[in-house]
XYZ file of C-alpha atoms in Angstrom:
406
model
C 4.180 -87.395 -129.382
C 6.772 -90.265 -128.165
C 8.960 -86.917 -129.323
C 6.582 -84.846 -126.192
C 7.262 -87.878 -123.892
C 11.420 -87.777 -124.641
C 11.280 -83.831 -123.654
C 9.439 -83.319 -121.193
C 10.868 -81.755 -118.204
C 10.862 -82.863 -115.008
C 7.546 -82.604 -113.287
C 5.047 -82.256 -115.465
C 1.867 -84.223 -116.660
C 0.688 -84.997 -120.144
C -2.921 -85.435 -119.968
C -5.372 -85.218 -123.099
C -6.914 -82.128 -123.574
C -10.238 -80.052 -125.161
C -9.506 -81.575 -129.270
C -8.670 -84.601 -127.825
C -4.883 -84.520 -127.760
C -2.040 -84.859 -126.246
C -0.881 -81.430 -123.868
C 1.117 -80.704 -121.178
C 0.882 -79.700 -118.184
C 4.273 -77.384 -117.135
C 5.110 -78.535 -113.013
C 3.453 -76.800 -109.515
C 4.413 -74.159 -107.329
C 6.121 -75.152 -104.776
C 2.825 -77.301 -102.398
C 0.446 -76.935 -104.674
C -1.753 -79.758 -105.558
C -3.142 -81.192 -108.692
C -7.457 -80.438 -108.464
C -10.063 -81.136 -112.055
C -13.271 -79.050 -112.244
C -14.757 -82.455 -113.278
C -13.896 -81.442 -117.508
C -9.654 -80.606 -116.927
C -7.058 -80.701 -114.772
C -4.479 -77.911 -113.456
C -3.029 -77.064 -110.259
C -3.980 -74.718 -107.724
C -3.354 -73.541 -103.804
C -3.881 -76.429 -101.146
C -7.050 -76.210 -100.529
C -6.649 -75.984 -96.265
C -2.884 -76.811 -94.141
C -3.616 -79.679 -92.724
C -5.260 -77.994 -89.731
C -8.982 -77.968 -88.499
C -11.502 -80.509 -88.923
C -12.385 -82.465 -92.304
C -15.983 -81.801 -92.209
C -16.283 -77.810 -89.630
C -20.032 -77.847 -89.846
C -21.753 -77.459 -85.563
C -24.095 -80.337 -84.859
C -24.276 -81.489 -88.914
C -26.941 -83.930 -88.081
C -29.220 -81.858 -86.557
C -29.592 -84.914 -82.948
C -28.852 -81.835 -80.863
C -31.249 -79.179 -79.432
C -30.951 -78.381 -76.011
C -33.257 -75.490 -75.408
C -36.517 -76.362 -76.815
C -38.656 -78.718 -79.335
C -39.560 -76.046 -82.019
C -39.740 -72.046 -81.566
C -43.098 -70.721 -83.074
C -43.621 -67.145 -84.828
C -40.093 -66.428 -85.399
C -40.013 -62.233 -87.260
C -37.722 -59.213 -87.346
C -38.028 -58.352 -83.988
C -35.627 -60.135 -82.478
C -32.915 -63.233 -82.492
C -33.381 -66.184 -81.723
C -30.801 -69.756 -81.090
C -33.265 -72.850 -82.100
C -31.210 -75.702 -82.867
C -27.681 -76.568 -81.737
C -25.776 -74.005 -83.881
C -28.585 -72.686 -84.703
C -29.497 -68.830 -84.689
C -32.927 -67.472 -86.463
C -31.785 -64.690 -88.200
C -33.858 -61.132 -89.584
C -33.500 -57.627 -92.177
C -36.171 -55.166 -91.071
C -38.024 -54.936 -88.155
C -41.018 -55.649 -88.865
C -41.385 -57.670 -91.744
C -45.283 -59.612 -92.349
C -43.420 -63.214 -92.690
C -43.803 -65.630 -89.678
C -41.771 -68.480 -89.540
C -41.802 -72.142 -86.838
C -38.160 -74.285 -87.145
C -38.453 -77.545 -85.568
C -36.118 -80.827 -85.201
C -37.713 -83.836 -86.776
C -37.219 -87.398 -87.040
C -36.891 -89.380 -90.047
C -35.034 -87.202 -93.041
C -32.288 -87.718 -94.810
C -32.099 -89.294 -98.377
C -31.027 -92.438 -96.162
C -33.671 -91.940 -93.592
C -33.389 -92.014 -90.296
C -31.991 -88.573 -89.458
C -32.544 -85.964 -87.014
C -32.785 -82.416 -89.300
C -34.291 -78.711 -89.128
C -37.557 -77.135 -90.750
C -38.116 -74.145 -91.422
C -41.647 -73.183 -92.405
C -44.171 -70.226 -92.625
C -46.901 -69.531 -90.842
C -47.705 -66.460 -92.077
C -47.202 -65.414 -95.098
C -44.785 -62.019 -97.073
C -45.505 -62.358 -100.701
C -44.185 -59.434 -101.964
C -41.326 -58.559 -98.866
C -39.775 -55.367 -98.451
C -36.488 -54.336 -99.937
C -34.304 -55.065 -97.067
C -36.308 -57.967 -95.916
C -34.899 -61.511 -95.408
C -35.304 -64.447 -92.516
C -32.524 -67.662 -92.404
C -31.163 -69.310 -90.255
C -27.301 -68.540 -89.922
C -24.505 -70.620 -88.219
C -21.350 -69.529 -86.930
C -17.752 -70.994 -87.430
C -15.423 -70.472 -85.131
C -12.597 -68.862 -86.388
C -9.738 -71.903 -84.848
C -12.060 -75.022 -86.088
C -12.253 -72.945 -89.429
C -8.107 -72.902 -89.757
C -8.450 -76.119 -92.304
C -10.718 -73.893 -94.791
C -7.443 -70.528 -95.118
C -4.846 -70.926 -97.668
C -1.880 -68.828 -97.444
C -3.545 -66.362 -99.061
C -7.612 -65.889 -98.062
C -9.561 -68.398 -98.181
C -9.496 -71.418 -100.326
C -12.234 -73.445 -102.494
C -15.281 -74.562 -100.105
C -17.243 -76.471 -100.198
C -21.005 -76.705 -98.436
C -22.803 -80.289 -99.446
C -25.624 -80.990 -97.282
C -29.662 -83.446 -97.560
C -33.124 -80.973 -98.731
C -36.445 -81.728 -98.735
C -39.074 -78.636 -99.952
C -42.435 -78.396 -100.190
C -44.548 -75.193 -101.894
C -48.433 -74.895 -101.295
C -50.183 -75.228 -104.526
C -50.962 -71.541 -104.346
C -47.778 -70.950 -104.271
C -45.944 -69.424 -106.708
C -43.363 -71.451 -106.377
C -42.141 -74.793 -108.734
C -40.346 -76.840 -108.937
C -37.201 -78.025 -110.183
C -37.173 -74.125 -107.425
C -33.971 -72.412 -106.076
C -33.026 -71.901 -102.186
C -29.763 -69.663 -101.840
C -26.854 -70.224 -98.929
C -23.857 -67.300 -98.232
C -20.920 -67.088 -97.092
C -20.196 -64.468 -94.545
C -16.687 -63.113 -93.711
C -17.098 -59.661 -90.944
C -13.220 -60.825 -89.281
C -11.501 -57.891 -90.960
C -12.700 -56.424 -94.367
C -17.056 -58.271 -95.066
C -16.833 -60.417 -97.147
C -19.984 -62.322 -99.131
C -20.221 -65.088 -101.673
C -23.945 -66.532 -101.769
C -24.727 -68.882 -104.158
C -28.297 -70.264 -105.497
C -29.398 -74.107 -105.397
C -31.837 -76.551 -107.656
C -34.815 -78.462 -105.478
C -35.733 -80.777 -108.204
C -38.991 -82.497 -106.620
C -41.230 -81.072 -104.085
C -41.357 -83.553 -100.628
C -38.636 -85.349 -101.959
C -34.678 -85.195 -99.608
C -32.078 -85.126 -102.498
C -28.441 -84.306 -102.595
C -27.273 -81.155 -102.829
C -23.072 -80.083 -103.456
C -22.951 -75.765 -103.199
C -19.062 -75.449 -104.402
C -17.621 -71.891 -104.063
C -14.328 -69.753 -105.392
C -11.352 -68.990 -103.134
C -11.214 -65.272 -102.174
C -7.639 -63.455 -101.843
C -9.023 -60.536 -99.337
C -11.715 -62.977 -96.745
C -9.441 -63.208 -93.572
C -10.266 -63.900 -90.122
C -8.153 -65.472 -86.737
C -7.345 -68.429 -85.528
C -8.974 -68.431 -82.480
C -11.757 -68.719 -80.332
C -14.259 -65.705 -82.543
C -16.183 -65.918 -85.317
C -14.543 -66.184 -88.174
C -17.230 -67.201 -91.167
C -21.121 -67.862 -91.518
C -23.167 -69.641 -92.648
C -26.548 -68.247 -94.119
C -29.324 -70.296 -95.785
C -32.028 -68.200 -96.955
C -36.015 -68.674 -97.109
C -36.573 -64.908 -98.646
C -34.863 -61.755 -99.068
C -36.047 -58.358 -100.450
C -34.210 -56.734 -103.321
C -32.068 -55.577 -101.234
C -30.199 -58.480 -99.899
C -29.167 -59.646 -103.521
C -25.963 -60.102 -104.632
C -24.763 -58.129 -107.430
C -23.257 -61.189 -109.173
C -24.064 -64.909 -107.964
C -20.558 -66.840 -106.277
C -18.402 -63.782 -106.781
C -17.295 -62.898 -103.590
C -18.318 -58.926 -102.924
C -17.651 -57.053 -100.142
C -21.681 -55.364 -99.789
C -23.958 -56.829 -96.973
C -26.408 -59.110 -99.066
C -27.012 -62.585 -98.333
C -29.508 -63.944 -101.464
C -29.849 -64.128 -105.452
C -32.410 -62.484 -107.331
C -33.332 -65.964 -109.166
C -34.225 -67.720 -105.431
C -37.179 -68.666 -104.951
C -39.714 -66.116 -102.072
C -40.357 -69.598 -99.838
C -42.268 -66.579 -97.736
C -44.588 -66.028 -100.329
C -47.133 -68.547 -99.202
C -48.227 -70.238 -95.880
C -46.976 -74.123 -95.920
C -44.196 -73.714 -97.545
C -40.812 -75.182 -96.004
C -37.409 -76.247 -96.267
C -36.045 -78.171 -94.466
C -31.865 -79.378 -94.216
C -29.313 -82.054 -92.432
C -26.590 -83.762 -92.914
C -23.768 -80.738 -93.926
C -20.223 -80.970 -94.705
C -18.659 -77.647 -95.029
C -15.504 -78.711 -95.989
C -11.904 -77.549 -97.882
C -12.537 -78.607 -101.664
C -14.600 -79.916 -104.302
C -17.672 -82.097 -103.315
C -17.112 -85.733 -101.837
C -18.926 -88.155 -100.457
C -20.410 -86.813 -96.340
C -18.156 -86.830 -93.751
C -20.493 -87.521 -91.057
C -19.115 -86.647 -87.338
C -19.608 -89.565 -84.334
C -22.637 -88.336 -82.084
C -20.011 -88.594 -79.273
C -17.953 -86.236 -80.693
C -21.010 -84.343 -81.784
C -21.931 -83.787 -78.464
C -19.172 -82.358 -77.086
C -18.953 -79.841 -79.939
C -22.129 -78.099 -78.914
C -21.582 -78.125 -75.644
C -18.362 -76.512 -76.019
C -20.989 -73.184 -76.915
C -24.090 -73.756 -74.523
C -24.109 -77.511 -71.941
C -27.870 -77.821 -70.571
C -28.761 -79.004 -66.742
C -31.170 -80.703 -67.023
C -33.641 -81.815 -66.056
C -34.362 -80.237 -62.109
C -38.210 -81.629 -62.146
C -36.012 -85.738 -61.118
C -35.710 -86.272 -58.011
C -32.281 -86.184 -57.499
C -28.563 -85.411 -55.973
C -26.182 -82.463 -58.116
C -23.666 -81.386 -55.798
C -22.575 -80.640 -52.321
C -22.404 -77.027 -51.547
C -20.737 -74.712 -49.002
C -22.976 -72.057 -46.397
C -21.580 -68.526 -46.604
C -24.626 -67.022 -44.963
C -27.970 -68.964 -43.786
C -30.106 -68.472 -46.926
C -26.695 -68.387 -49.237
C -25.090 -71.747 -50.150
C -21.956 -71.804 -52.494
C -22.459 -75.123 -54.843
C -19.506 -75.763 -56.848
C -19.969 -77.605 -60.619
C -17.717 -78.837 -63.165
C -18.926 -78.455 -66.730
C -19.133 -81.431 -68.972
C -17.150 -79.994 -71.808
C -14.852 -76.289 -71.565
C -16.341 -73.713 -73.194
C -15.348 -71.377 -76.449
C -14.686 -69.065 -73.154
C -16.291 -67.776 -69.508
C -20.330 -68.651 -69.764
C -22.979 -67.271 -68.739
C -26.460 -68.664 -67.562
C -29.508 -68.574 -68.381
C -32.067 -70.712 -65.767
C -35.602 -71.603 -67.582
C -37.599 -71.113 -63.979
C -37.465 -69.288 -60.312
C -37.421 -72.215 -58.329
C -34.510 -74.297 -59.900
C -33.414 -76.255 -56.269
C -33.446 -77.730 -53.151
C -31.110 -76.927 -50.882
C -30.796 -79.046 -47.908
C -27.947 -77.978 -44.867
C -28.699 -78.814 -40.983
C -31.583 -76.236 -40.844
C -33.973 -78.668 -42.587
C -34.924 -78.353 -47.151
C -35.817 -75.196 -48.638
C -36.368 -74.287 -52.026
C -34.000 -72.586 -53.963
C -35.274 -69.133 -54.854
C -32.591 -67.983 -57.141
C -29.049 -68.993 -59.111
C -26.368 -66.788 -60.231
C -22.986 -67.707 -61.153
C -20.763 -65.598 -59.829
C -17.360 -67.178 -60.323
C -16.953 -69.232 -63.677
C -13.686 -70.054 -65.870
C -14.072 -72.086 -69.235
C -13.860 -75.672 -66.911
C -16.393 -74.983 -64.393
C -17.955 -71.982 -62.391
C -20.097 -71.952 -58.760
C -22.932 -71.221 -58.242
C -24.358 -69.166 -56.126
C -28.068 -70.746 -53.898
C -30.594 -68.104 -52.380
C -33.204 -69.860 -50.376
C -35.806 -67.517 -47.823
C -35.004 -69.113 -45.130
C -32.101 -70.620 -42.836
C -30.728 -74.339 -44.261
C -27.905 -74.072 -41.495
C -25.090 -72.057 -40.535
C -22.330 -70.149 -41.687
C -19.489 -73.181 -42.899
C -22.824 -75.918 -43.225
C -22.450 -78.857 -45.768
C -25.649 -78.585 -47.467
C -26.671 -80.458 -50.408
C -28.050 -78.696 -53.460
C -30.751 -81.145 -54.891
C -33.976 -81.418 -57.646
C -36.905 -82.079 -56.311
C -39.285 -84.261 -57.971
C -41.754 -81.981 -59.752
C -40.608 -78.704 -60.165
C -39.785 -77.443 -63.838
C -36.659 -75.862 -64.703
C -33.006 -76.016 -66.553
C -29.905 -74.459 -66.418
C -27.747 -72.827 -69.109
C -24.252 -72.476 -69.695
C -23.649 -70.418 -72.581
C -20.746 -69.395 -74.710
C -21.886 -68.942 -77.755
C -20.434 -67.155 -80.652
C-alpha cells in the first residue's frame, strides 16, 4: 500500500473496493464530479450546468389551488387543470374509472402541509389496454436547465411525501406500488418510468426515485415545455413501458408492476413536498411561500374575489357602452395570457352617467406584464373620454383568470 501511495498518479484516489482491499480510482475527465451509488464511488458528468433552480417542481407543497376547491367526476372526456401546476389526464375516451382531485390540509411526513388527494369514485377493475388515469406536471424548459448535462439529461431524482389507502375489498395490499414517469417530447420523444413502494396504508412516508441519465433527451432552454412528470393511478397493458427504469422512445406512462388504484371506489393516493432535482437523493429543498406564489402566478393569476365591494381600476370610456380598463399583472407571465371568466356579471362601471352592471369583459390588448380589459355595459355610463371606475359589487360572483399555462 505504501508503494501504491508512492506511485499514485496526479488526481487519482485510493479507496476501499468490494474485496475490502485498497484500489485506485484514476482521475476523471474535465468538469466531472465524484459520485456514489451508496456502495461504490465513480466519476460522472455533473448533473447540471449550474443554472436553473435546485428544486424545479411547481407548487411543490400543494399550497395554491386558484381555480376550485375540488375537481369531481374526472374521466376520459376532458383534461382538467386542478391544483396550480397540475393537470388531470386520461388515456381513452369512455374509460370507466372516475376520480376526484382535491386540495387537503395537514398532510406530509411532518404534518401541517397542504396535499393533493386523488381518490377513485367509480371503479374500473379491468382497465382497457389503452386506458390510464394520471396527474401531470409540465416543466418549463428554461426553469429546468439544472437537469441538463453536456449531452442529454443527467441523473434526476424525484422525491415526495406520499399517503395511500386501499378499500378492504380492493385487490391492493400493502406494501403497494404506484408509478412515476418522466417524459420529454421536445425533439425525440423519450419516456422513463419507475415504480415506488408504499409500505403501509394511511401513513405518510417519504419516497425517493432516481432516474438514470439519457443522452437522447433534448429540450429547448426557453419558455416552452421541457419535461412532463406523470403520477400514474392506473394504466392498461398498452400504456406500460417495456423495461422499468430504462429510457425509451415509445409513449408509455406506467409499469406492469404498479397496482391498479382504480380497482375499487375509495382507493386514493396523496402527494406533497415534491422535490425534483439533479443528482442523487437528498434532504428536501423547500420553496418559500412568496417564491411559490410567484412561480404559480407565472402560469395563472386569479383576479378574485369580485364578490366584495371595492375599487379595482380607473378606465376611460371609448364609447357610451364600453370602458377600456388597464390591468397590470402581479407577476410577469410565461407568455401572453388568455382571459377566462367564470360569470357573465363581472363588476360595475361607474361613470358620470351612473353605475351599470358589466355584461361582458374581454382582453383586447396584452403583454406578459399587463393588459387592457374592455368592459361592456348595457346602458350609457358616461361619454367618450369620460373617466370611469371599474369596481366589484357586493354580492356579485365571478373570478377572472389570466392563464399562460404550458
